[in-house]
Amino acid sequence: QREIDPLLGQPSSSTPPDDPRDPTIRFTEGIPDFDLTVHTKDTVRDVKANVRVKGLPQLKDRLRFIHAGGPLTDGTLLHEWLATLEERRVCASARSQDISKEDQESLTWLHCSVGPVIEPGESEEEKPQVAQLQPLRGFDRLAAAGFSD
């Protein structure tokens, strides 16, 4: 949890107000890795736009960021998320003295899954996935299990 200064209602001064993070983005489609600077108020949606504008303007496909097997949603404040990830990494390395100095200062990798092309007029927003097969219910389920009428 974040520490809050009670008088100001703002995050404590333990972290500088604009301490940029520099994750490396690795793409699934064989596109070269891309280093990006993330500032305090950047969300995942903002970072996706920055990747398209600064790094890969020819990329018109749907992008999805993944870290440690879990997708990062568009509304996530990426700077804050990276800061907590770094804090957890430091705590874990403090518990284990076997970790070298290089491992403590390792890069943060975000995997970027490249999806289908975004059609004109379509938004980047992720649509909820709908099950293609509906599970059997009631007597249909019993019939499929071998029970007869």
mmCIF file of C-alpha atoms in Angstrom:
data_model
loop_
_atom_site.group_PDB
_atom_site.id
_atom_site.type_symbol
_atom_site.label_atom_id
_atom_site.label_comp_id
_atom_site.label_asym_id
_atom_site.label_seq_id
_atom_site.Cartn_x
_atom_site.Cartn_y
_atom_site.Cartn_z
ATOM 1 C CA GLN A 1 0.000 0.000 0.000
ATOM 2 C CA ARG A 2 1.071 3.555 -0.607
ATOM 3 C CA GLU A 3 2.065 5.817 2.203
ATOM 4 C CA ILE A 4 0.073 9.073 2.319
ATOM 5 C CA ASP A 5 1.040 12.318 4.065
ATOM 6 C CA PRO A 6 -1.986 12.993 6.317
ATOM 7 C CA LEU A 7 -1.810 16.797 6.057
ATOM 8 C CA LEU A 8 -1.504 17.080 2.311
ATOM 9 C CA GLY A 9 -3.378 13.986 1.158
ATOM 10 C CA GLN A 10 -0.590 13.447 -1.353
ATOM 11 C CA PRO A 11 1.856 10.584 -1.754
ATOM 12 C CA SER A 12 4.804 10.872 0.598
ATOM 13 C CA SER A 13 8.083 12.405 -0.478
ATOM 14 C CA SER A 14 9.859 9.031 -0.391
ATOM 15 C CA THR A 15 9.740 8.959 -4.202
ATOM 16 C CA PRO A 16 10.518 11.990 -6.345
ATOM 17 C CA PRO A 17 7.439 13.476 -8.067
ATOM 18 C CA ASP A 18 8.700 12.746 -11.588
ATOM 19 C CA ASP A 19 11.046 9.776 -11.473
ATOM 20 C CA PRO A 20 10.754 8.303 -14.979
ATOM 21 C CA ARG A 21 10.938 4.538 -15.450
ATOM 22 C CA ASP A 22 12.478 2.919 -18.508
ATOM 23 C CA PRO A 23 10.896 -0.434 -19.327
ATOM 24 C CA THR A 24 11.890 -2.397 -22.413
ATOM 25 C CA ILE A 25 9.026 -3.580 -24.592
ATOM 26 C CA ARG A 26 9.433 -6.917 -26.373
ATOM 27 C CA PHE A 27 7.050 -7.677 -29.231
ATOM 28 C CA THR A 28 5.671 -11.077 -30.253
ATOM 29 C CA GLU A 29 5.869 -10.443 -34.004
ATOM 30 C CA GLY A 30 9.658 -10.272 -34.368
ATOM 31 C CA ILE A 31 9.681 -6.473 -34.140
ATOM 32 C CA PRO A 32 12.905 -5.219 -32.475
ATOM 33 C CA ASP A 33 12.771 -4.412 -28.754
ATOM 34 C CA PHE A 34 11.786 -0.856 -27.895
ATOM 35 C CA ASP A 35 12.954 1.201 -24.890
ATOM 36 C CA LEU A 36 10.405 3.670 -23.607
ATOM 37 C CA THR A 37 10.324 6.269 -20.824
ATOM 38 C CA VAL A 38 7.230 6.205 -18.596
ATOM 39 C CA HIS A 39 6.351 9.325 -16.588
ATOM 40 C CA THR A 40 4.221 9.664 -13.436
ATOM 41 C CA LYS A 41 0.750 10.074 -14.967
ATOM 42 C CA ASP A 42 1.169 7.674 -17.919
ATOM 43 C CA THR A 43 -1.414 4.919 -18.214
ATOM 44 C CA VAL A 44 -1.066 1.763 -20.290
ATOM 45 C CA ARG A 45 -3.283 3.432 -22.916
ATOM 46 C CA ASP A 46 -0.866 6.412 -23.073
ATOM 47 C CA VAL A 47 2.124 4.111 -23.438
ATOM 48 C CA LYS A 48 0.438 2.241 -26.301
ATOM 49 C CA ALA A 49 -0.098 5.583 -28.049
ATOM 50 C CA ASN A 50 3.551 6.530 -27.436
ATOM 51 C CA VAL A 51 4.714 3.241 -28.934
ATOM 52 C CA ARG A 52 2.677 3.971 -32.058
ATOM 53 C CA VAL A 53 3.793 7.613 -32.343
ATOM 54 C CA LYS A 54 7.447 7.496 -31.299
ATOM 55 C CA GLY A 55 8.581 3.986 -31.972
ATOM 56 C CA LEU A 56 6.490 2.233 -34.575
ATOM 57 C CA PRO A 57 4.245 4.595 -36.535
ATOM 58 C CA GLN A 58 3.606 1.886 -39.137
ATOM 59 C CA LEU A 59 2.066 -0.379 -36.458
ATOM 60 C CA LYS A 60 -1.752 -0.132 -36.728
ATOM 61 C CA ASP A 61 -2.477 -3.391 -34.929
ATOM 62 C CA ARG A 62 -4.143 -3.894 -31.570
ATOM 63 C CA LEU A 63 -1.565 -4.007 -28.738
ATOM 64 C CA ARG A 64 -1.761 -5.800 -25.402
ATOM 65 C CA PHE A 65 0.913 -5.439 -22.697
ATOM 66 C CA ILE A 66 1.700 -8.467 -20.566
ATOM 67 C CA HIS A 67 3.987 -8.880 -17.556
ATOM 68 C CA ALA A 68 4.593 -12.141 -15.678
ATOM 69 C CA GLY A 69 1.757 -13.826 -17.555
ATOM 70 C CA GLY A 70 -0.867 -11.238 -16.648
ATOM 71 C CA PRO A 71 -2.330 -8.602 -18.976
ATOM 72 C CA LEU A 72 -2.078 -4.935 -18.031
ATOM 73 C CA THR A 73 -5.380 -3.110 -18.488
ATOM 74 C CA ASP A 74 -5.560 0.239 -20.294
ATOM 75 C CA GLY A 75 -6.478 2.225 -17.152
ATOM 76 C CA THR A 76 -3.480 1.052 -15.096
ATOM 77 C CA LEU A 77 -1.063 3.819 -14.067
ATOM 78 C CA LEU A 78 2.080 2.229 -15.456
ATOM 79 C CA HIS A 79 4.618 4.370 -13.563
ATOM 80 C CA GLU A 80 3.027 3.504 -10.226
ATOM 81 C CA TRP A 81 2.778 -0.168 -11.200
ATOM 82 C CA LEU A 82 6.478 -0.246 -12.208
ATOM 83 C CA ALA A 83 7.453 1.465 -8.921
ATOM 84 C CA THR A 84 5.691 -1.189 -6.837
ATOM 85 C CA LEU A 85 7.248 -3.914 -8.994
ATOM 86 C CA GLU A 86 10.701 -2.454 -8.344
ATOM 87 C CA GLU A 87 9.998 -2.237 -4.587
ATOM 88 C CA ARG A 88 8.984 -5.899 -4.528
ATOM 89 C CA ARG A 89 12.139 -6.805 -6.463
ATOM 90 C CA VAL A 90 14.318 -4.917 -3.939
ATOM 91 C CA CYS A 91 12.559 -6.585 -0.983
ATOM 92 C CA ALA A 92 13.019 -10.010 -2.536
ATOM 93 C CA SER A 93 16.698 -9.378 -3.213
ATOM 94 C CA ALA A 94 17.207 -8.128 0.347
ATOM 95 C CA ARG A 95 15.951 -11.465 1.662
ATOM 96 C CA SER A 96 18.321 -13.412 -0.569
ATOM 97 C CA GLN A 97 22.017 -12.515 -0.398
ATOM 98 C CA ASP A 98 22.792 -14.837 -3.350
ATOM 99 C CA ILE A 99 21.516 -12.331 -5.919
ATOM 100 C CA SER A 100 24.262 -10.409 -7.705
ATOM 101 C CA LYS A 101 24.319 -6.630 -8.219
ATOM 102 C CA GLU A 102 23.471 -7.089 -11.924
ATOM 103 C CA ASP A 103 20.289 -8.994 -11.068
ATOM 104 C CA GLN A 104 19.181 -6.250 -8.671
ATOM 105 C CA GLU A 105 19.465 -3.587 -11.385
ATOM 106 C CA SER A 106 17.928 -5.677 -14.142
ATOM 107 C CA LEU A 107 15.622 -4.285 -16.785
ATOM 108 C CA THR A 108 11.863 -4.440 -16.593
ATOM 109 C CA TRP A 109 10.436 -6.251 -19.596
ATOM 110 C CA LEU A 110 6.890 -5.765 -20.827
ATOM 111 C CA HIS A 111 5.748 -8.197 -23.460
ATOM 112 C CA CYS A 112 3.557 -6.728 -26.163
ATOM 113 C CA SER A 113 1.169 -9.046 -27.950
ATOM 114 C CA VAL A 114 0.280 -7.745 -31.397
ATOM 115 C CA GLY A 115 -3.303 -8.518 -32.399
ATOM 116 C CA PRO A 116 -5.450 -7.907 -35.478
ATOM 117 C CA VAL A 117 -5.454 -4.598 -37.325
ATOM 118 C CA ILE A 118 -7.685 -1.889 -35.868
ATOM 119 C CA GLU A 119 -10.287 -1.000 -38.487
ATOM 120 C CA PRO A 120 -11.176 2.675 -39.111
ATOM 121 C CA GLY A 121 -13.798 3.807 -36.612
ATOM 122 C CA GLU A 122 -12.984 0.936 -34.243
ATOM 123 C CA SER A 123 -11.477 1.747 -30.860
ATOM 124 C CA GLU A 124 -8.519 0.132 -29.128
ATOM 125 C CA GLU A 125 -10.763 -0.779 -26.180
ATOM 126 C CA GLU A 126 -10.741 -4.454 -25.357
ATOM 127 C CA LYS A 127 -14.034 -6.212 -25.917
ATOM 128 C CA PRO A 128 -15.118 -8.814 -23.387
ATOM 129 C CA GLN A 129 -14.610 -12.313 -24.694
ATOM 130 C CA VAL A 130 -17.755 -14.341 -25.233
ATOM 131 C CA ALA A 131 -17.749 -18.115 -24.903
ATOM 132 C CA GLN A 132 -18.242 -19.781 -28.270
ATOM 133 C CA LEU A 133 -19.651 -23.016 -26.889
ATOM 134 C CA GLN A 134 -22.435 -22.892 -24.368
ATOM 135 C CA PRO A 135 -22.254 -25.616 -21.698
ATOM 136 C CA LEU A 136 -25.050 -28.155 -21.712
ATOM 137 C CA ARG A 137 -27.747 -27.649 -19.095
ATOM 138 C CA GLY A 138 -30.508 -29.681 -17.542
ATOM 139 C CA PHE A 139 -31.648 -32.827 -19.389
ATOM 140 C CA ASP A 140 -29.223 -32.195 -22.276
ATOM 141 C CA ARG A 141 -26.348 -32.567 -19.807
ATOM 142 C CA LEU A 142 -27.789 -35.823 -18.463
ATOM 143 C CA ALA A 143 -28.324 -37.153 -22.013
ATOM 144 C CA ALA A 144 -24.731 -36.335 -22.930
ATOM 145 C CA ALA A 145 -23.564 -38.209 -19.816
ATOM 146 C CA GLY A 146 -25.333 -41.378 -21.034
ATOM 147 C CA PHE A 147 -28.678 -41.242 -19.243
ATOM 148 C CA SER A 148 -31.688 -42.107 -21.409
ATOM 149 C CA ASP A 149 -35.203 -40.626 -21.531
#
